[in-house]
PDB file of C-alpha atoms in Angstrom:
ATOM      1  CA  MET A   1     143.383 297.245 159.977  1.00 41.00           C
ATOM      2  CA  ARG A   2     141.427 298.152 156.900  1.00 44.00           C
ATOM      3  CA  ILE A   3     138.378 295.764 156.242  1.00 40.00           C
ATOM      4  CA  GLU A   4     135.827 296.669 153.639  1.00 45.00           C
ATOM      5  CA  PRO A   5     132.581 294.762 153.248  1.00 47.00           C
ATOM      6  CA  THR A   6     131.956 292.286 150.389  1.00 59.00           C
ATOM      7  CA  ALA A   7     128.771 290.665 149.099  1.00 67.00           C
ATOM      8  CA  PRO A   8     129.508 287.563 151.177  1.00 72.00           C
ATOM      9  CA  TYR A   9     130.043 289.703 154.293  1.00 70.00           C
ATOM     10  CA  HIS A  10     126.598 291.356 153.762  1.00 77.00           C
ATOM     11  CA  SER A  11     124.951 288.012 153.366  1.00 83.00           C
ATOM     12  CA  ALA A  12     126.611 286.758 156.483  1.00 85.00           C
ATOM     13  CA  GLN A  13     125.414 289.790 158.407  1.00 87.00           C
ATOM     14  CA  ASP A  14     121.706 289.236 156.989  1.00 91.00           C
ATOM     15  CA  ALA A  15     121.864 285.562 158.090  1.00 90.00           C
ATOM     16  CA  LEU A  16     123.006 286.511 161.638  1.00 90.00           C
ATOM     17  CA  ARG A  17     119.950 288.766 161.772  1.00 92.00           C
ATOM     18  CA  VAL A  18     117.763 285.717 160.715  1.00 95.00           C
ATOM     19  CA  LEU A  19     119.331 283.450 163.257  1.00 93.00           C
ATOM     20  CA  GLU A  20     119.074 285.891 166.074  1.00 94.00           C
ATOM     21  CA  THR A  21     115.199 286.070 165.489  1.00 95.00           C
ATOM     22  CA  VAL A  22     114.889 282.383 165.165  1.00 95.00           C
ATOM     23  CA  ALA A  23     116.784 281.975 168.322  1.00 93.00           C
ATOM     24  CA  ARG A  24     114.266 284.297 170.292  1.00 94.00           C
ATOM     25  CA  HIS A  25     111.229 282.149 169.039  1.00 94.00           C
ATOM     26  CA  SER A  26     111.895 278.897 170.755  1.00 90.00           C
ATOM     27  CA  ALA A  27     108.549 277.674 169.600  1.00 92.00           C
ATOM     28  CA  GLY A  28     109.174 278.657 166.001  1.00 95.00           C
ATOM     29  CA  VAL A  29     108.932 281.557 163.728  1.00 95.00           C
ATOM     30  CA  THR A  30     107.254 281.636 160.259  1.00 95.00           C
ATOM     31  CA  ASP A  31     108.942 283.266 157.205  1.00 93.00           C
ATOM     32  CA  ALA A  32     106.306 286.006 157.151  1.00 94.00           C
ATOM     33  CA  GLU A  33     107.276 286.691 160.804  1.00 96.00           C
ATOM     34  CA  LEU A  34     111.105 286.699 159.926  1.00 96.00           C
ATOM     35  CA  ALA A  35     110.355 289.139 157.140  1.00 95.00           C
ATOM     36  CA  ARG A  36     108.600 291.416 159.507  1.00 95.00           C
ATOM     37  CA  HIS A  37     111.243 291.271 162.329  1.00 95.00           C
ATOM     38  CA  THR A  38     114.384 291.414 160.003  1.00 95.00           C
ATOM     39  CA  GLY A  39     112.929 293.806 157.398  1.00 95.00           C
ATOM     40  CA  LEU A  40     114.438 291.628 154.585  1.00 94.00           C
ATOM     41  CA  HIS A  41     112.750 291.300 151.113  1.00 94.00           C
ATOM     42  CA  PRO A  42     110.922 288.078 150.696  1.00 93.00           C
ATOM     43  CA  ASP A  43     113.181 286.906 147.931  1.00 94.00           C
ATOM     44  CA  ARG A  44     116.162 287.515 149.941  1.00 92.00           C
ATOM     45  CA  LEU A  45     114.946 285.888 153.041  1.00 95.00           C
ATOM     46  CA  THR A  46     113.996 282.817 150.870  1.00 95.00           C
ATOM     47  CA  ALA A  47     117.442 282.670 149.712  1.00 92.00           C
ATOM     48  CA  LEU A  48     119.098 282.970 153.334  1.00 93.00           C
ATOM     49  CA  LEU A  49     116.684 280.372 154.680  1.00 95.00           C
ATOM     50  CA  ARG A  50     117.447 277.912 151.961  1.00 94.00           C
ATOM     51  CA  MET A  51     121.348 278.461 152.667  1.00 91.00           C
ATOM     52  CA  LEU A  52     120.673 278.200 156.526  1.00 94.00           C
ATOM     53  CA  ARG A  53     118.711 274.928 156.130  1.00 94.00           C
ATOM     54  CA  ARG A  54     121.333 273.397 154.040  1.00 92.00           C
ATOM     55  CA  GLU A  55     124.082 274.399 156.407  1.00 91.00           C
ATOM     56  CA  GLY A  56     122.065 272.990 159.459  1.00 91.00           C
ATOM     57  CA  TYR A  57     121.609 276.283 161.188  1.00 92.00           C
ATOM     58  CA  VAL A  58     117.768 276.386 161.273  1.00 95.00           C
ATOM     59  CA  GLU A  59     115.207 273.602 160.736  1.00 96.00           C
ATOM     60  CA  GLN A  60     111.614 273.659 159.709  1.00 95.00           C
ATOM     61  CA  ILE A  61     109.130 271.880 161.770  1.00 94.00           C
ATOM     62  CA  ALA A  62     105.726 270.351 160.878  1.00 88.00           C
ATOM     63  CA  ASP A  63     103.755 273.557 160.726  1.00 90.00           C
ATOM     64  CA  GLY A  64     106.392 275.395 158.362  1.00 92.00           C
ATOM     65  CA  ALA A  65     107.892 277.476 161.212  1.00 95.00           C
ATOM     66  CA  TYR A  66     111.780 277.725 161.708  1.00 96.00           C
ATOM     67  CA  VAL A  67     113.592 276.716 164.569  1.00 96.00           C
ATOM     68  CA  THR A  68     117.313 276.552 165.618  1.00 95.00           C
ATOM     69  CA  GLY A  69     119.189 273.789 163.787  1.00 93.00           C
ATOM     70  CA  ASP A  70     121.759 271.078 165.257  1.00 91.00           C
ATOM     71  CA  THR A  71     124.805 273.074 163.736  1.00 89.00           C
ATOM     72  CA  LEU A  72     123.719 276.439 165.357  1.00 89.00           C
ATOM     73  CA  ARG A  73     123.341 274.599 168.821  1.00 89.00           C
ATOM     74  CA  ARG A  74     126.757 272.978 168.642  1.00 87.00           C
ATOM     75  CA  LEU A  75     128.667 276.046 167.614  1.00 86.00           C
ATOM     76  CA  THR A  76     126.928 278.244 170.123  1.00 82.00           C
ATOM     77  CA  SER A  77     127.538 275.637 172.947  1.00 79.00           C
ATOM     78  CA  ALA A  78     130.371 276.157 175.253  1.00 65.00           C
ATOM     79  CA  HIS A  79     131.278 272.536 175.205  1.00 72.00           C
ATOM     80  CA  ASP A  80     133.777 271.546 172.392  1.00 78.00           C
ATOM     81  CA  ARG A  81     132.944 274.654 170.320  1.00 83.00           C
ATOM     82  CA  GLU A  82     136.413 274.667 168.612  1.00 86.00           C
ATOM     83  CA  ARG A  83     136.151 271.114 167.552  1.00 89.00           C
ATOM     84  CA  ALA A  84     132.498 271.672 166.258  1.00 89.00           C
ATOM     85  CA  LEU A  85     133.704 274.827 164.347  1.00 91.00           C
ATOM     86  CA  ARG A  86     136.570 272.892 162.804  1.00 93.00           C
ATOM     87  CA  ASP A  87     134.440 270.043 161.745  1.00 93.00           C
ATOM     88  CA  LYS A  88     131.850 272.484 160.303  1.00 93.00           C
ATOM     89  CA  LEU A  89     134.468 274.408 158.326  1.00 94.00           C
ATOM     90  CA  GLN A  90     136.001 271.183 157.016  1.00 96.00           C
ATOM     91  CA  HIS A  91     132.511 270.058 155.761  1.00 93.00           C
ATOM     92  CA  THR A  92     132.074 273.556 154.003  1.00 93.00           C
ATOM     93  CA  LEU A  93     135.361 273.297 152.537  1.00 96.00           C
ATOM     94  CA  ASP A  94     134.962 269.777 151.208  1.00 96.00           C
ATOM     95  CA  ARG A  95     131.599 270.985 149.625  1.00 94.00           C
ATOM     96  CA  LEU A  96     133.418 273.964 147.904  1.00 95.00           C
ATOM     97  CA  ARG A  97     136.125 271.822 146.652  1.00 97.00           C
ATOM     98  CA  ASP A  98     133.584 269.749 144.805  1.00 96.00           C
ATOM     99  CA  SER A  99     131.674 272.688 143.635  1.00 93.00           C
ATOM    100  CA  VAL A 100     134.647 274.532 142.048  1.00 95.00           C
ATOM    101  CA  GLY A 101     136.553 271.486 141.129  1.00 96.00           C
ATOM    102  CA  ALA A 102     139.794 272.785 142.762  1.00 97.00           C
ATOM    103  CA  ALA A 103     141.611 272.424 146.147  1.00 98.00           C
ATOM    104  CA  VAL A 104     140.393 275.320 148.669  1.00 98.00           C
ATOM    105  CA  TYR A 105     142.147 276.531 151.626  1.00 98.00           C
ATOM    106  CA  LEU A 106     141.168 278.827 154.650  1.00 97.00           C
ATOM    107  CA  SER A 107     143.786 281.016 155.844  1.00 96.00           C
ATOM    108  CA  ARG A 108     144.067 283.690 158.449  1.00 95.00           C
ATOM    109  CA  TYR A 109     146.554 286.493 159.376  1.00 96.00           C
ATOM    110  CA  VAL A 110     147.504 285.658 163.086  1.00 93.00           C
ATOM    111  CA  ASP A 111     150.119 287.394 165.012  1.00 93.00           C
ATOM    112  CA  GLY A 112     151.794 288.993 161.964  1.00 94.00           C
ATOM    113  CA  GLU A 113     151.956 285.779 160.097  1.00 96.00           C
ATOM    114  CA  VAL A 114     149.988 283.996 157.190  1.00 97.00           C
ATOM    115  CA  ARG A 115     148.469 280.854 158.260  1.00 96.00           C
ATOM    116  CA  VAL A 116     146.733 278.355 156.165  1.00 97.00           C
ATOM    117  CA  THR A 117     144.288 276.721 158.983  1.00 96.00           C
ATOM    118  CA  GLN A 118     142.446 274.213 156.929  1.00 97.00           C
ATOM    119  CA  TYR A 119     142.136 273.073 153.565  1.00 98.00           C
ATOM    120  CA  ALA A 120     140.307 270.483 151.207  1.00 98.00           C
ATOM    121  CA  ALA A 121     142.029 268.625 148.350  1.00 98.00           C
ATOM    122  CA  GLY A 122     141.713 265.403 146.741  1.00 96.00           C
ATOM    123  CA  PRO A 123     143.038 263.001 144.023  1.00 95.00           C
ATOM    124  CA  THR A 124     141.688 265.067 141.137  1.00 95.00           C
ATOM    125  CA  THR A 125     141.912 268.491 143.111  1.00 97.00           C
ATOM    126  CA  PRO A 126     145.693 268.235 144.365  1.00 95.00           C
ATOM    127  CA  ALA A 127     146.907 270.912 146.910  1.00 96.00           C
ATOM    128  CA  VAL A 128     149.691 273.360 145.987  1.00 96.00           C
ATOM    129  CA  ASN A 129     153.052 271.723 146.847  1.00 95.00           C
ATOM    130  CA  GLU A 130     154.342 274.202 149.624  1.00 96.00           C
ATOM    131  CA  TRP A 131     157.886 274.252 148.428  1.00 97.00           C
ATOM    132  CA  VAL A 132     158.519 277.696 150.226  1.00 97.00           C
ATOM    133  CA  ASP A 133     156.746 278.202 153.627  1.00 97.00           C
ATOM    134  CA  PHE A 134     153.583 280.260 153.043  1.00 97.00           C
ATOM    135  CA  ARG A 135     154.463 282.451 155.965  1.00 95.00           C
ATOM    136  CA  CYS A 136     157.689 283.701 153.957  1.00 96.00           C
ATOM    137  CA  SER A 137     155.869 283.957 150.597  1.00 98.00           C
ATOM    138  CA  ALA A 138     152.859 286.231 151.154  1.00 97.00           C
ATOM    139  CA  HIS A 139     154.050 288.518 148.267  1.00 98.00           C
ATOM    140  CA  ALA A 140     153.803 285.626 145.727  1.00 98.00           C
ATOM    141  CA  THR A 141     150.684 283.816 146.736  1.00 98.00           C
ATOM    142  CA  ALA A 142     147.003 284.753 146.376  1.00 98.00           C
ATOM    143  CA  VAL A 143     146.311 283.735 150.065  1.00 98.00           C
ATOM    144  CA  GLY A 144     149.160 286.172 151.251  1.00 98.00           C
ATOM    145  CA  LYS A 145     148.263 289.019 148.866  1.00 97.00           C
ATOM    146  CA  SER A 146     144.496 288.675 149.846  1.00 96.00           C
ATOM    147  CA  LEU A 147     145.462 288.914 153.484  1.00 96.00           C
ATOM    148  CA  LEU A 148     147.791 291.836 153.130  1.00 97.00           C
ATOM    149  CA  THR A 149     145.103 293.825 151.128  1.00 95.00           C
ATOM    150  CA  GLN A 150     143.109 293.693 154.358  1.00 93.00           C
ATOM    151  CA  LEU A 151     145.683 295.253 156.420  1.00 94.00           C
ATOM    152  CA  ASP A 152     146.598 299.003 156.469  1.00 93.00           C
ATOM    153  CA  HIS A 153     149.509 300.467 154.895  1.00 94.00           C
ATOM    154  CA  ASN A 154     151.894 300.302 158.062  1.00 96.00           C
ATOM    155  CA  ALA A 155     150.899 296.688 158.790  1.00 96.00           C
ATOM    156  CA  ARG A 156     151.800 295.744 155.225  1.00 96.00           C
ATOM    157  CA  ARG A 157     155.046 297.466 155.390  1.00 96.00           C
ATOM    158  CA  ASP A 158     155.952 295.900 158.739  1.00 97.00           C
ATOM    159  CA  HIS A 159     155.103 292.310 157.210  1.00 97.00           C
ATOM    160  CA  LEU A 160     157.359 292.887 154.136  1.00 96.00           C
ATOM    161  CA  SER A 161     159.975 294.289 156.349  1.00 96.00           C
ATOM    162  CA  ARG A 162     160.278 290.970 158.220  1.00 97.00           C
ATOM    163  CA  HIS A 163     159.834 288.703 154.993  1.00 96.00           C
ATOM    164  CA  ARG A 164     162.277 289.215 152.200  1.00 94.00           C
ATOM    165  CA  MET A 165     160.582 289.282 148.892  1.00 96.00           C
ATOM    166  CA  ALA A 166     162.549 286.324 147.184  1.00 97.00           C
ATOM    167  CA  ARG A 167     161.906 285.660 143.411  1.00 98.00           C
ATOM    168  CA  LEU A 168     160.192 282.292 143.377  1.00 98.00           C
ATOM    169  CA  THR A 169     159.452 282.539 139.819  1.00 98.00           C
ATOM    170  CA  SER A 170     160.018 284.790 136.806  1.00 97.00           C
ATOM    171  CA  ARG A 171     156.714 286.285 137.506  1.00 97.00           C
ATOM    172  CA  THR A 172     157.222 286.915 141.101  1.00 98.00           C
ATOM    173  CA  ILE A 173     157.026 290.701 142.080  1.00 97.00           C
ATOM    174  CA  THR A 174     160.025 291.429 144.313  1.00 97.00           C
ATOM    175  CA  SER A 175     159.628 295.327 144.356  1.00 97.00           C
ATOM    176  CA  ASP A 176     157.831 296.269 147.601  1.00 94.00           C
ATOM    177  CA  LYS A 177     156.931 299.665 146.006  1.00 96.00           C
ATOM    178  CA  LEU A 178     155.071 297.812 143.221  1.00 97.00           C
ATOM    179  CA  LEU A 179     153.614 295.193 145.446  1.00 97.00           C
ATOM    180  CA  LEU A 180     152.254 297.815 147.881  1.00 97.00           C
ATOM    181  CA  SER A 181     150.800 299.933 144.979  1.00 97.00           C
ATOM    182  CA  ARG A 182     148.967 296.807 143.573  1.00 96.00           C
ATOM    183  CA  LEU A 183     147.695 295.957 147.223  1.00 96.00           C
ATOM    184  CA  GLU A 184     146.365 299.249 147.535  1.00 95.00           C
ATOM    185  CA  SER A 185     144.506 299.493 144.248  1.00 95.00           C
ATOM    186  CA  GLN A 186     143.044 295.937 144.720  1.00 92.00           C
ATOM    187  CA  PRO A 187     139.330 296.124 144.838  1.00 88.00           C
ATOM    188  CA  PRO A 188     137.817 294.241 147.851  1.00 79.00           C
ATOM    189  CA  THR A 189     135.235 292.593 145.640  1.00 79.00           C
ATOM    190  CA  VAL A 190     137.666 291.234 143.079  1.00 87.00           C
ATOM    191  CA  PRO A 191     139.513 288.121 143.695  1.00 93.00           C
ATOM    192  CA  VAL A 192     143.393 288.353 144.187  1.00 96.00           C
ATOM    193  CA  LEU A 193     145.294 286.223 141.744  1.00 96.00           C
ATOM    194  CA  ASP A 194     148.488 284.299 141.665  1.00 97.00           C
ATOM    195  CA  LEU A 195     149.289 283.322 138.010  1.00 97.00           C
ATOM    196  CA  GLN A 196     152.447 281.297 138.539  1.00 98.00           C
ATOM    197  CA  GLU A 197     153.987 283.723 140.794  1.00 98.00           C
ATOM    198  CA  TYR A 198     154.570 281.291 143.705  1.00 98.00           C
ATOM    199  CA  ALA A 199     155.133 277.904 141.797  1.00 97.00           C
ATOM    200  CA  ILE A 200     155.359 277.287 137.940  1.00 97.00           C
ATOM    201  CA  GLY A 201     152.433 275.050 137.071  1.00 97.00           C
ATOM    202  CA  THR A 202     149.898 276.500 139.476  1.00 97.00           C
ATOM    203  CA  VAL A 203     147.486 279.355 139.396  1.00 98.00           C
ATOM    204  CA  CYS A 204     145.487 280.429 142.555  1.00 98.00           C
ATOM    205  CA  ALA A 205     142.609 282.921 143.397  1.00 97.00           C
ATOM    206  CA  ALA A 206     141.629 284.238 146.845  1.00 97.00           C
ATOM    207  CA  VAL A 207     138.595 286.256 148.368  1.00 94.00           C
ATOM    208  CA  PRO A 208     138.482 287.673 151.736  1.00 92.00           C
ATOM    209  CA  VAL A 209     136.414 286.137 154.449  1.00 90.00           C
ATOM    210  CA  THR A 210     137.006 288.469 157.612  1.00 78.00           C
ATOM    211  CA  ALA A 211     135.017 287.876 160.853  1.00 69.00           C
ATOM    212  CA  GLY A 212     136.096 289.817 163.792  1.00 67.00           C
ATOM    213  CA  ALA A 213     139.621 291.495 164.341  1.00 70.00           C
ATOM    214  CA  SER A 214     141.576 288.815 162.132  1.00 78.00           C
ATOM    215  CA  ALA A 215     142.015 288.900 158.532  1.00 90.00           C
ATOM    216  CA  GLY A 216     140.974 285.857 156.643  1.00 93.00           C
ATOM    217  CA  CYS A 217     140.517 284.515 153.099  1.00 95.00           C
ATOM    218  CA  LEU A 218     139.223 281.709 151.074  1.00 96.00           C
ATOM    219  CA  ALA A 219     141.560 280.403 148.263  1.00 98.00           C
ATOM    220  CA  LEU A 220     141.684 277.949 145.451  1.00 98.00           C
ATOM    221  CA  SER A 221     144.332 276.465 143.355  1.00 98.00           C
ATOM    222  CA  LEU A 222     144.304 274.789 139.922  1.00 97.00           C
ATOM    223  CA  PRO A 223     147.040 273.347 137.680  1.00 96.00           C
ATOM    224  CA  VAL A 224     148.052 275.830 134.922  1.00 97.00           C
ATOM    225  CA  GLU A 225     146.349 273.648 132.377  1.00 97.00           C
ATOM    226  CA  HIS A 226     143.075 274.681 133.952  1.00 96.00           C
ATOM    227  CA  ALA A 227     143.707 278.280 134.095  1.00 96.00           C
ATOM    228  CA  HIS A 228     140.891 279.007 131.703  1.00 96.00           C
ATOM    229  CA  ARG A 229     138.615 277.840 134.558  1.00 96.00           C
ATOM    230  CA  LEU A 230     140.276 280.294 137.245  1.00 96.00           C
ATOM    231  CA  LYS A 231     137.864 283.200 136.691  1.00 93.00           C
ATOM    232  CA  ARG A 232     134.694 281.434 136.898  1.00 94.00           C
ATOM    233  CA  ALA A 233     135.987 279.054 139.736  1.00 95.00           C
ATOM    234  CA  ALA A 234     136.900 282.335 141.752  1.00 93.00           C
ATOM    235  CA  GLU A 235     133.577 283.890 141.176  1.00 91.00           C
ATOM    236  CA  THR A 236     131.951 280.633 142.525  1.00 91.00           C
ATOM    237  CA  LEU A 237     134.224 280.650 145.621  1.00 92.00           C
ATOM    238  CA  ASN A 238     133.313 284.581 146.107  1.00 89.00           C
ATOM    239  CA  ARG A 239     129.470 283.710 145.861  1.00 85.00           C
ATOM    240  CA  SER A 240     129.840 280.758 148.379  1.00 86.00           C
ATOM    241  CA  ALA A 241     131.840 282.480 150.992  1.00 88.00           C
ATOM    242  CA  ALA A 242     128.983 283.448 153.146  1.00 87.00           C
ATOM    243  CA  PRO A 243     128.644 279.969 155.037  1.00 88.00           C
ATOM    244  CA  VAL A 244     132.242 280.166 155.955  1.00 89.00           C
ATOM    245  CA  LEU A 245     131.940 283.734 157.298  1.00 87.00           C
ATOM    246  CA  LEU A 246     128.900 282.873 159.197  1.00 88.00           C
ATOM    247  CA  SER A 247     130.528 280.018 160.932  1.00 88.00           C
ATOM    248  CA  LEU A 248     133.471 282.212 161.856  1.00 85.00           C
ATOM    249  CA  ALA A 249     131.312 284.888 162.944  1.00 83.00           C
ATOM    250  CA  LEU A 250     129.107 282.714 165.462  1.00 80.00           C
TER     251      LEU A 250
END
């Protein structure tokens, strides 16, 4: 598998360093001590602590020191960890949906298949109508293409050999040579787009969120009449991916 680090990945890695330091100081640790232990620039540390407090990973006690928060305690507990993780991710997806003004999706590549594991939608942010199984349409969706970019060449070819590249709209790429070329040249820091390739009337974007051995991505969908918002929404999604990566990495 080919995994290249992105800005959210680095943010999650730095946040893990902060959490490890906080966890080692059960009586609390100040921001000055955190800066010294982690080597992070004070401005960088301040931004990370703001995010970690918002997500419930750390709490600030009366003297201003930081201790582990309820979210971290639940996610690192052996008891019902899977449910705690799912609830935490859903809360994060709900907030992302409201922030970007679009339906958002969390997907993983598991056992050679594309799986949308969770999503957040609403009356004003409708989810994509899955008129063709997402597992069979990776070549046409932002989710599928984002996951495929994170695989090596042989794994991509294996996937395409198992799933025929059907023409779903007039914009769908059906040439494996062309698709593989585009996947190979896709920069890891640039969102992958679906401009009515899967369904007429819908545009989508996806960004990688990979923790561990399994490729993953965050995606959003918009009605085509809101296509002018896609680029900015995708950038917001990318900037906001660190909390999702952090939850998956714990």
